[in-house]
Amino acid sequence: MINWISAEIPPEECKSGKEYFVTVEYNGRGNVNGRLTLVMTYEEKGKKKVPTWCWNGRIAVWKVLFWAEFPTPCQDEI
């Protein structure tokens, strides 16, 4: 089960390699409008090393609504 957290509470860690599920408010300029869930990282970017959400190594321009850590994989016993 995925535990979604409000974007007002950022992740405690700021690692470039850790990925999160992130739901953003998306405006595709007429193509797709609404919410979109992406895989993003939370990294320190820019000259001042400000923690921010990144998608494909670039600073995300969308408004982040919710984020969640990947669930731990589990397998039923065989």
PDB file of N, CA and C in Angstrom:
ATOM      1  N   MET A   1       0.836  -1.178   0.000  1.00  0.00           N
ATOM      2  CA  MET A   1       0.000   0.000   0.000  1.00  0.00           C
ATOM      3  C   MET A   1       0.884   1.245   0.000  1.00  0.00           C
ATOM      4  N   ILE A   2       0.482   2.238  -0.748  1.00  0.00           N
ATOM      5  CA  ILE A   2       1.262   3.467  -0.851  1.00  0.00           C
ATOM      6  C   ILE A   2       0.733   4.484   0.150  1.00  0.00           C
ATOM      7  N   ASN A   3       1.643   5.068   0.929  1.00  0.00           N
ATOM      8  CA  ASN A   3       1.296   6.074   1.923  1.00  0.00           C
ATOM      9  C   ASN A   3       1.623   7.453   1.348  1.00  0.00           C
ATOM     10  N   TRP A   4       0.606   8.172   0.858  1.00  0.00           N
ATOM     11  CA  TRP A   4       0.815   9.476   0.238  1.00  0.00           C
ATOM     12  C   TRP A   4       0.977  10.543   1.310  1.00  0.00           C
ATOM     13  N   ILE A   5       1.928  11.459   1.102  1.00  0.00           N
ATOM     14  CA  ILE A   5       2.236  12.529   2.050  1.00  0.00           C
ATOM     15  C   ILE A   5       2.076  13.865   1.328  1.00  0.00           C
ATOM     16  N   SER A   6       1.551  14.854   2.029  1.00  0.00           N
ATOM     17  CA  SER A   6       1.356  16.181   1.446  1.00  0.00           C
ATOM     18  C   SER A   6       2.693  16.792   1.054  1.00  0.00           C
ATOM     19  N   ALA A   7       2.689  17.568  -0.013  1.00  0.00           N
ATOM     20  CA  ALA A   7       3.917  18.214  -0.487  1.00  0.00           C
ATOM     21  C   ALA A   7       4.404  19.286   0.475  1.00  0.00           C
ATOM     22  N   GLU A   8       3.550  19.709   1.401  1.00  0.00           N
ATOM     23  CA  GLU A   8       3.963  20.694   2.402  1.00  0.00           C
ATOM     24  C   GLU A   8       5.017  20.123   3.342  1.00  0.00           C
ATOM     25  N   ILE A   9       5.080  18.797   3.444  1.00  0.00           N
ATOM     26  CA  ILE A   9       6.076  18.115   4.277  1.00  0.00           C
ATOM     27  C   ILE A   9       7.094  17.475   3.342  1.00  0.00           C
ATOM     28  N   PRO A  10       8.271  18.075   3.165  1.00  0.00           N
ATOM     29  CA  PRO A  10       9.259  17.500   2.239  1.00  0.00           C
ATOM     30  C   PRO A  10       9.932  16.259   2.837  1.00  0.00           C
ATOM     31  N   PRO A  11      10.555  15.445   2.008  1.00  0.00           N
ATOM     32  CA  PRO A  11      11.298  14.292   2.529  1.00  0.00           C
ATOM     33  C   PRO A  11      12.432  14.748   3.444  1.00  0.00           C
ATOM     34  N   GLU A  12      12.742  13.929   4.446  1.00  0.00           N
ATOM     35  CA  GLU A  12      13.810  14.276   5.391  1.00  0.00           C
ATOM     36  C   GLU A  12      15.179  14.212   4.731  1.00  0.00           C
ATOM     37  N   GLU A  13      15.377  13.224   3.875  1.00  0.00           N
ATOM     38  CA  GLU A  13      16.668  13.046   3.213  1.00  0.00           C
ATOM     39  C   GLU A  13      16.658  13.736   1.858  1.00  0.00           C
ATOM     40  N   CYS A  14      17.815  14.189   1.454  1.00  0.00           N
ATOM     41  CA  CYS A  14      17.956  14.846   0.153  1.00  0.00           C
ATOM     42  C   CYS A  14      19.048  14.111  -0.621  1.00  0.00           C
ATOM     43  N   LYS A  15      18.714  12.922  -1.131  1.00  0.00           N
ATOM     44  CA  LYS A  15      19.673  12.105  -1.874  1.00  0.00           C
ATOM     45  C   LYS A  15      19.331  12.152  -3.356  1.00  0.00           C
ATOM     46  N   SER A  16      20.344  12.240  -4.175  1.00  0.00           N
ATOM     47  CA  SER A  16      20.095  12.307  -5.615  1.00  0.00           C
ATOM     48  C   SER A  16      19.683  10.958  -6.191  1.00  0.00           C
ATOM     49  N   GLY A  17      20.018   9.860  -5.539  1.00  0.00           N
ATOM     50  CA  GLY A  17      19.713   8.552  -6.091  1.00  0.00           C
ATOM     51  C   GLY A  17      18.382   7.980  -5.659  1.00  0.00           C
ATOM     52  N   LYS A  18      17.748   8.562  -4.645  1.00  0.00           N
ATOM     53  CA  LYS A  18      16.494   8.015  -4.130  1.00  0.00           C
ATOM     54  C   LYS A  18      15.318   8.561  -4.928  1.00  0.00           C
ATOM     55  N   GLU A  19      14.448   7.653  -5.367  1.00  0.00           N
ATOM     56  CA  GLU A  19      13.309   8.041  -6.189  1.00  0.00           C
ATOM     57  C   GLU A  19      12.016   7.933  -5.388  1.00  0.00           C
ATOM     58  N   TYR A  20      11.053   8.773  -5.761  1.00  0.00           N
ATOM     59  CA  TYR A  20       9.755   8.829  -5.100  1.00  0.00           C
ATOM     60  C   TYR A  20       8.656   8.862  -6.153  1.00  0.00           C
ATOM     61  N   PHE A  21       7.449   8.384  -5.766  1.00  0.00           N
ATOM     62  CA  PHE A  21       6.257   8.642  -6.558  1.00  0.00           C
ATOM     63  C   PHE A  21       5.820  10.057  -6.211  1.00  0.00           C
ATOM     64  N   VAL A  22       5.538  10.879  -7.210  1.00  0.00           N
ATOM     65  CA  VAL A  22       5.130  12.259  -6.970  1.00  0.00           C
ATOM     66  C   VAL A  22       3.918  12.574  -7.843  1.00  0.00           C
ATOM     67  N   THR A  23       2.860  13.098  -7.225  1.00  0.00           N
ATOM     68  CA  THR A  23       1.682  13.538  -7.960  1.00  0.00           C
ATOM     69  C   THR A  23       1.763  15.046  -8.129  1.00  0.00           C
ATOM     70  N   VAL A  24       1.662  15.492  -9.376  1.00  0.00           N
ATOM     71  CA  VAL A  24       1.792  16.916  -9.684  1.00  0.00           C
ATOM     72  C   VAL A  24       0.521  17.425 -10.364  1.00  0.00           C
ATOM     73  N   GLU A  25       0.335  18.738 -10.291  1.00  0.00           N
ATOM     74  CA  GLU A  25      -0.724  19.397 -11.041  1.00  0.00           C
ATOM     75  C   GLU A  25      -0.145  19.673 -12.419  1.00  0.00           C
ATOM     76  N   TYR A  26      -0.746  19.081 -13.438  1.00  0.00           N
ATOM     77  CA  TYR A  26      -0.159  19.106 -14.774  1.00  0.00           C
ATOM     78  C   TYR A  26      -1.030  19.911 -15.720  1.00  0.00           C
ATOM     79  N   ASN A  27      -0.412  20.816 -16.464  1.00  0.00           N
ATOM     80  CA  ASN A  27      -1.112  21.578 -17.492  1.00  0.00           C
ATOM     81  C   ASN A  27      -0.372  21.359 -18.797  1.00  0.00           C
ATOM     82  N   GLY A  28      -0.935  20.534 -19.647  1.00  0.00           N
ATOM     83  CA  GLY A  28      -0.302  20.217 -20.918  1.00  0.00           C
ATOM     84  C   GLY A  28      -0.671  21.172 -22.032  1.00  0.00           C
ATOM     85  N   ARG A  29      -1.165  22.346 -21.673  1.00  0.00           N
ATOM     86  CA  ARG A  29      -1.557  23.365 -22.652  1.00  0.00           C
ATOM     87  C   ARG A  29      -2.555  22.802 -23.672  1.00  0.00           C
ATOM     88  N   GLY A  30      -3.610  22.168 -23.149  1.00  0.00           N
ATOM     89  CA  GLY A  30      -4.662  21.666 -24.021  1.00  0.00           C
ATOM     90  C   GLY A  30      -4.604  20.178 -24.270  1.00  0.00           C
ATOM     91  N   ASN A  31      -3.450  19.550 -24.100  1.00  0.00           N
ATOM     92  CA  ASN A  31      -3.340  18.114 -24.365  1.00  0.00           C
ATOM     93  C   ASN A  31      -3.852  17.295 -23.183  1.00  0.00           C
ATOM     94  N   VAL A  32      -3.222  17.447 -22.044  1.00  0.00           N
ATOM     95  CA  VAL A  32      -3.604  16.726 -20.837  1.00  0.00           C
ATOM     96  C   VAL A  32      -3.597  17.727 -19.696  1.00  0.00           C
ATOM     97  N   ASN A  33      -4.717  17.844 -19.018  1.00  0.00           N
ATOM     98  CA  ASN A  33      -4.791  18.729 -17.861  1.00  0.00           C
ATOM     99  C   ASN A  33      -5.298  17.938 -16.669  1.00  0.00           C
ATOM    100  N   GLY A  34      -4.794  18.234 -15.491  1.00  0.00           N
ATOM    101  CA  GLY A  34      -5.229  17.544 -14.293  1.00  0.00           C
ATOM    102  C   GLY A  34      -4.052  17.137 -13.442  1.00  0.00           C
ATOM    103  N   ARG A  35      -4.084  15.900 -12.953  1.00  0.00           N
ATOM    104  CA  ARG A  35      -3.019  15.381 -12.106  1.00  0.00           C
ATOM    105  C   ARG A  35      -2.274  14.273 -12.834  1.00  0.00           C
ATOM    106  N   LEU A  36      -0.997  14.205 -12.533  1.00  0.00           N
ATOM    107  CA  LEU A  36      -0.135  13.215 -13.159  1.00  0.00           C
ATOM    108  C   LEU A  36       0.814  12.685 -12.096  1.00  0.00           C
ATOM    109  N   THR A  37       1.041  11.385 -12.068  1.00  0.00           N
ATOM    110  CA  THR A  37       1.980  10.789 -11.117  1.00  0.00           C
ATOM    111  C   THR A  37       3.239  10.382 -11.858  1.00  0.00           C
ATOM    112  N   LEU A  38       4.377  10.864 -11.377  1.00  0.00           N
ATOM    113  CA  LEU A  38       5.675  10.621 -11.997  1.00  0.00           C
ATOM    114  C   LEU A  38       6.639  10.046 -10.968  1.00  0.00           C
ATOM    115  N   VAL A  39       7.748   9.520 -11.451  1.00  0.00           N
ATOM    116  CA  VAL A  39       8.848   9.115 -10.577  1.00  0.00           C
ATOM    117  C   VAL A  39       9.854  10.261 -10.584  1.00  0.00           C
ATOM    118  N   MET A  40      10.113  10.819  -9.398  1.00  0.00           N
ATOM    119  CA  MET A  40      11.017  11.961  -9.279  1.00  0.00           C
ATOM    120  C   MET A  40      12.029  11.732  -8.166  1.00  0.00           C
ATOM    121  N   THR A  41      13.031  12.593  -8.139  1.00  0.00           N
ATOM    122  CA  THR A  41      14.006  12.604  -7.052  1.00  0.00           C
ATOM    123  C   THR A  41      13.889  13.926  -6.311  1.00  0.00           C
ATOM    124  N   TYR A  42      14.397  13.970  -5.076  1.00  0.00           N
ATOM    125  CA  TYR A  42      14.424  15.197  -4.279  1.00  0.00           C
ATOM    126  C   TYR A  42      15.891  15.517  -4.054  1.00  0.00           C
ATOM    127  N   GLU A  43      16.399  16.526  -4.761  1.00  0.00           N
ATOM    128  CA  GLU A  43      17.832  16.816  -4.779  1.00  0.00           C
ATOM    129  C   GLU A  43      18.114  18.279  -4.469  1.00  0.00           C
ATOM    130  N   GLU A  44      19.383  18.541  -4.163  1.00  0.00           N
ATOM    131  CA  GLU A  44      19.847  19.918  -4.021  1.00  0.00           C
ATOM    132  C   GLU A  44      20.312  20.388  -5.393  1.00  0.00           C
ATOM    133  N   LYS A  45      19.688  21.449  -5.894  1.00  0.00           N
ATOM    134  CA  LYS A  45      20.006  21.953  -7.233  1.00  0.00           C
ATOM    135  C   LYS A  45      20.274  23.450  -7.188  1.00  0.00           C
ATOM    136  N   GLY A  46      20.936  23.934  -8.219  1.00  0.00           N
ATOM    137  CA  GLY A  46      21.193  25.360  -8.372  1.00  0.00           C
ATOM    138  C   GLY A  46      22.458  25.803  -7.667  1.00  0.00           C
ATOM    139  N   LYS A  47      22.768  27.082  -7.817  1.00  0.00           N
ATOM    140  CA  LYS A  47      23.981  27.633  -7.211  1.00  0.00           C
ATOM    141  C   LYS A  47      23.918  27.613  -5.689  1.00  0.00           C
ATOM    142  N   LYS A  48      22.711  27.792  -5.142  1.00  0.00           N
ATOM    143  CA  LYS A  48      22.552  27.835  -3.686  1.00  0.00           C
ATOM    144  C   LYS A  48      22.261  26.461  -3.089  1.00  0.00           C
ATOM    145  N   LYS A  49      22.234  25.423  -3.927  1.00  0.00           N
ATOM    146  CA  LYS A  49      21.971  24.046  -3.485  1.00  0.00           C
ATOM    147  C   LYS A  49      20.665  23.951  -2.686  1.00  0.00           C
ATOM    148  N   VAL A  50      19.594  24.438  -3.287  1.00  0.00           N
ATOM    149  CA  VAL A  50      18.278  24.421  -2.663  1.00  0.00           C
ATOM    150  C   VAL A  50      17.619  23.071  -2.935  1.00  0.00           C
ATOM    151  N   PRO A  51      17.086  22.388  -1.905  1.00  0.00           N
ATOM    152  CA  PRO A  51      16.392  21.119  -2.143  1.00  0.00           C
ATOM    153  C   PRO A  51      15.136  21.340  -2.987  1.00  0.00           C
ATOM    154  N   THR A  52      14.979  20.553  -4.028  1.00  0.00           N
ATOM    155  CA  THR A  52      13.837  20.698  -4.929  1.00  0.00           C
ATOM    156  C   THR A  52      13.519  19.367  -5.604  1.00  0.00           C
ATOM    157  N   TRP A  53      12.312  19.253  -6.124  1.00  0.00           N
ATOM    158  CA  TRP A  53      11.908  18.062  -6.860  1.00  0.00           C
ATOM    159  C   TRP A  53      12.488  18.111  -8.262  1.00  0.00           C
ATOM    160  N   CYS A  54      13.000  16.963  -8.723  1.00  0.00           N
ATOM    161  CA  CYS A  54      13.617  16.881 -10.048  1.00  0.00           C
ATOM    162  C   CYS A  54      13.019  15.716 -10.829  1.00  0.00           C
ATOM    163  N   TRP A  55      12.876  15.918 -12.128  1.00  0.00           N
ATOM    164  CA  TRP A  55      12.390  14.882 -13.029  1.00  0.00           C
ATOM    165  C   TRP A  55      13.393  14.756 -14.162  1.00  0.00           C
ATOM    166  N   ASN A  56      13.908  13.561 -14.371  1.00  0.00           N
ATOM    167  CA  ASN A  56      14.942  13.302 -15.387  1.00  0.00           C
ATOM    168  C   ASN A  56      16.161  14.203 -15.207  1.00  0.00           C
ATOM    169  N   GLY A  57      16.549  14.451 -13.966  1.00  0.00           N
ATOM    170  CA  GLY A  57      17.739  15.246 -13.684  1.00  0.00           C
ATOM    171  C   GLY A  57      17.553  16.743 -13.778  1.00  0.00           C
ATOM    172  N   ARG A  58      16.347  17.185 -14.074  1.00  0.00           N
ATOM    173  CA  ARG A  58      16.071  18.622 -14.198  1.00  0.00           C
ATOM    174  C   ARG A  58      15.069  19.055 -13.138  1.00  0.00           C
ATOM    175  N   ILE A  59      15.119  20.318 -12.773  1.00  0.00           N
ATOM    176  CA  ILE A  59      14.181  20.852 -11.789  1.00  0.00           C
ATOM    177  C   ILE A  59      12.769  20.788 -12.369  1.00  0.00           C
ATOM    178  N   ALA A  60      11.836  20.229 -11.589  1.00  0.00           N
ATOM    179  CA  ALA A  60      10.450  20.100 -12.037  1.00  0.00           C
ATOM    180  C   ALA A  60       9.762  21.460 -12.008  1.00  0.00           C
ATOM    181  N   VAL A  61       8.999  21.751 -13.044  1.00  0.00           N
ATOM    182  CA  VAL A  61       8.299  23.033 -13.135  1.00  0.00           C
ATOM    183  C   VAL A  61       6.843  22.921 -12.683  1.00  0.00           C
ATOM    184  N   TRP A  62       6.381  21.705 -12.400  1.00  0.00           N
ATOM    185  CA  TRP A  62       4.996  21.503 -12.007  1.00  0.00           C
ATOM    186  C   TRP A  62       4.829  21.694 -10.509  1.00  0.00           C
ATOM    187  N   LYS A  63       3.606  22.021 -10.103  1.00  0.00           N
ATOM    188  CA  LYS A  63       3.287  22.148  -8.685  1.00  0.00           C
ATOM    189  C   LYS A  63       3.114  20.748  -8.105  1.00  0.00           C
ATOM    190  N   VAL A  64       3.931  20.416  -7.108  1.00  0.00           N
ATOM    191  CA  VAL A  64       3.866  19.098  -6.472  1.00  0.00           C
ATOM    192  C   VAL A  64       2.736  19.100  -5.448  1.00  0.00           C
ATOM    193  N   LEU A  65       1.868  18.081  -5.508  1.00  0.00           N
ATOM    194  CA  LEU A  65       0.740  17.972  -4.590  1.00  0.00           C
ATOM    195  C   LEU A  65       1.003  16.949  -3.492  1.00  0.00           C
ATOM    196  N   PHE A  66       1.454  15.752  -3.877  1.00  0.00           N
ATOM    197  CA  PHE A  66       1.704  14.665  -2.932  1.00  0.00           C
ATOM    198  C   PHE A  66       2.944  13.897  -3.355  1.00  0.00           C
ATOM    199  N   TRP A  67       3.567  13.216  -2.401  1.00  0.00           N
ATOM    200  CA  TRP A  67       4.690  12.343  -2.713  1.00  0.00           C
ATOM    201  C   TRP A  67       4.602  11.109  -1.826  1.00  0.00           C
ATOM    202  N   ALA A  68       5.281  10.040  -2.250  1.00  0.00           N
ATOM    203  CA  ALA A  68       5.291   8.790  -1.490  1.00  0.00           C
ATOM    204  C   ALA A  68       6.572   8.031  -1.792  1.00  0.00           C
ATOM    205  N   GLU A  69       7.040   7.295  -0.792  1.00  0.00           N
ATOM    206  CA  GLU A  69       8.189   6.421  -1.013  1.00  0.00           C
ATOM    207  C   GLU A  69       7.701   5.164  -1.716  1.00  0.00           C
ATOM    208  N   PHE A  70       8.598   4.522  -2.447  1.00  0.00           N
ATOM    209  CA  PHE A  70       8.236   3.266  -3.089  1.00  0.00           C
ATOM    210  C   PHE A  70       7.892   2.243  -2.015  1.00  0.00           C
ATOM    211  N   PRO A  71       6.833   1.472  -2.217  1.00  0.00           N
ATOM    212  CA  PRO A  71       6.513   0.437  -1.231  1.00  0.00           C
ATOM    213  C   PRO A  71       7.568  -0.660  -1.246  1.00  0.00           C
ATOM    214  N   THR A  72       7.757  -1.291  -0.103  1.00  0.00           N
ATOM    215  CA  THR A  72       8.724  -2.383  -0.037  1.00  0.00           C
ATOM    216  C   THR A  72       8.128  -3.593  -0.747  1.00  0.00           C
ATOM    217  N   PRO A  73       8.893  -4.197  -1.636  1.00  0.00           N
ATOM    218  CA  PRO A  73       8.363  -5.361  -2.350  1.00  0.00           C
ATOM    219  C   PRO A  73       8.173  -6.539  -1.396  1.00  0.00           C
ATOM    220  N   CYS A  74       7.110  -7.270  -1.611  1.00  0.00           N
ATOM    221  CA  CYS A  74       6.869  -8.449  -0.782  1.00  0.00           C
ATOM    222  C   CYS A  74       6.365  -9.575  -1.673  1.00  0.00           C
ATOM    223  N   GLN A  75       6.638 -10.765  -1.246  1.00  0.00           N
ATOM    224  CA  GLN A  75       6.222 -11.930  -2.007  1.00  0.00           C
ATOM    225  C   GLN A  75       5.637 -12.939  -1.041  1.00  0.00           C
ATOM    226  N   ASP A  76       4.529 -13.522  -1.433  1.00  0.00           N
ATOM    227  CA  ASP A  76       3.919 -14.553  -0.601  1.00  0.00           C
ATOM    228  C   ASP A  76       4.819 -15.774  -0.570  1.00  0.00           C
ATOM    229  N   GLU A  77       4.778 -16.465   0.550  1.00  0.00           N
ATOM    230  CA  GLU A  77       5.577 -17.690   0.652  1.00  0.00           C
ATOM    231  C   GLU A  77       5.008 -18.742  -0.278  1.00  0.00           C
ATOM    232  N   ILE A  78       5.909 -19.469  -0.908  1.00  0.00           N
ATOM    233  CA  ILE A  78       5.481 -20.495  -1.864  1.00  0.00           C
ATOM    234  C   ILE A  78       5.359 -21.816  -1.152  1.00  0.00           C
TER     235      ILE A  78
END
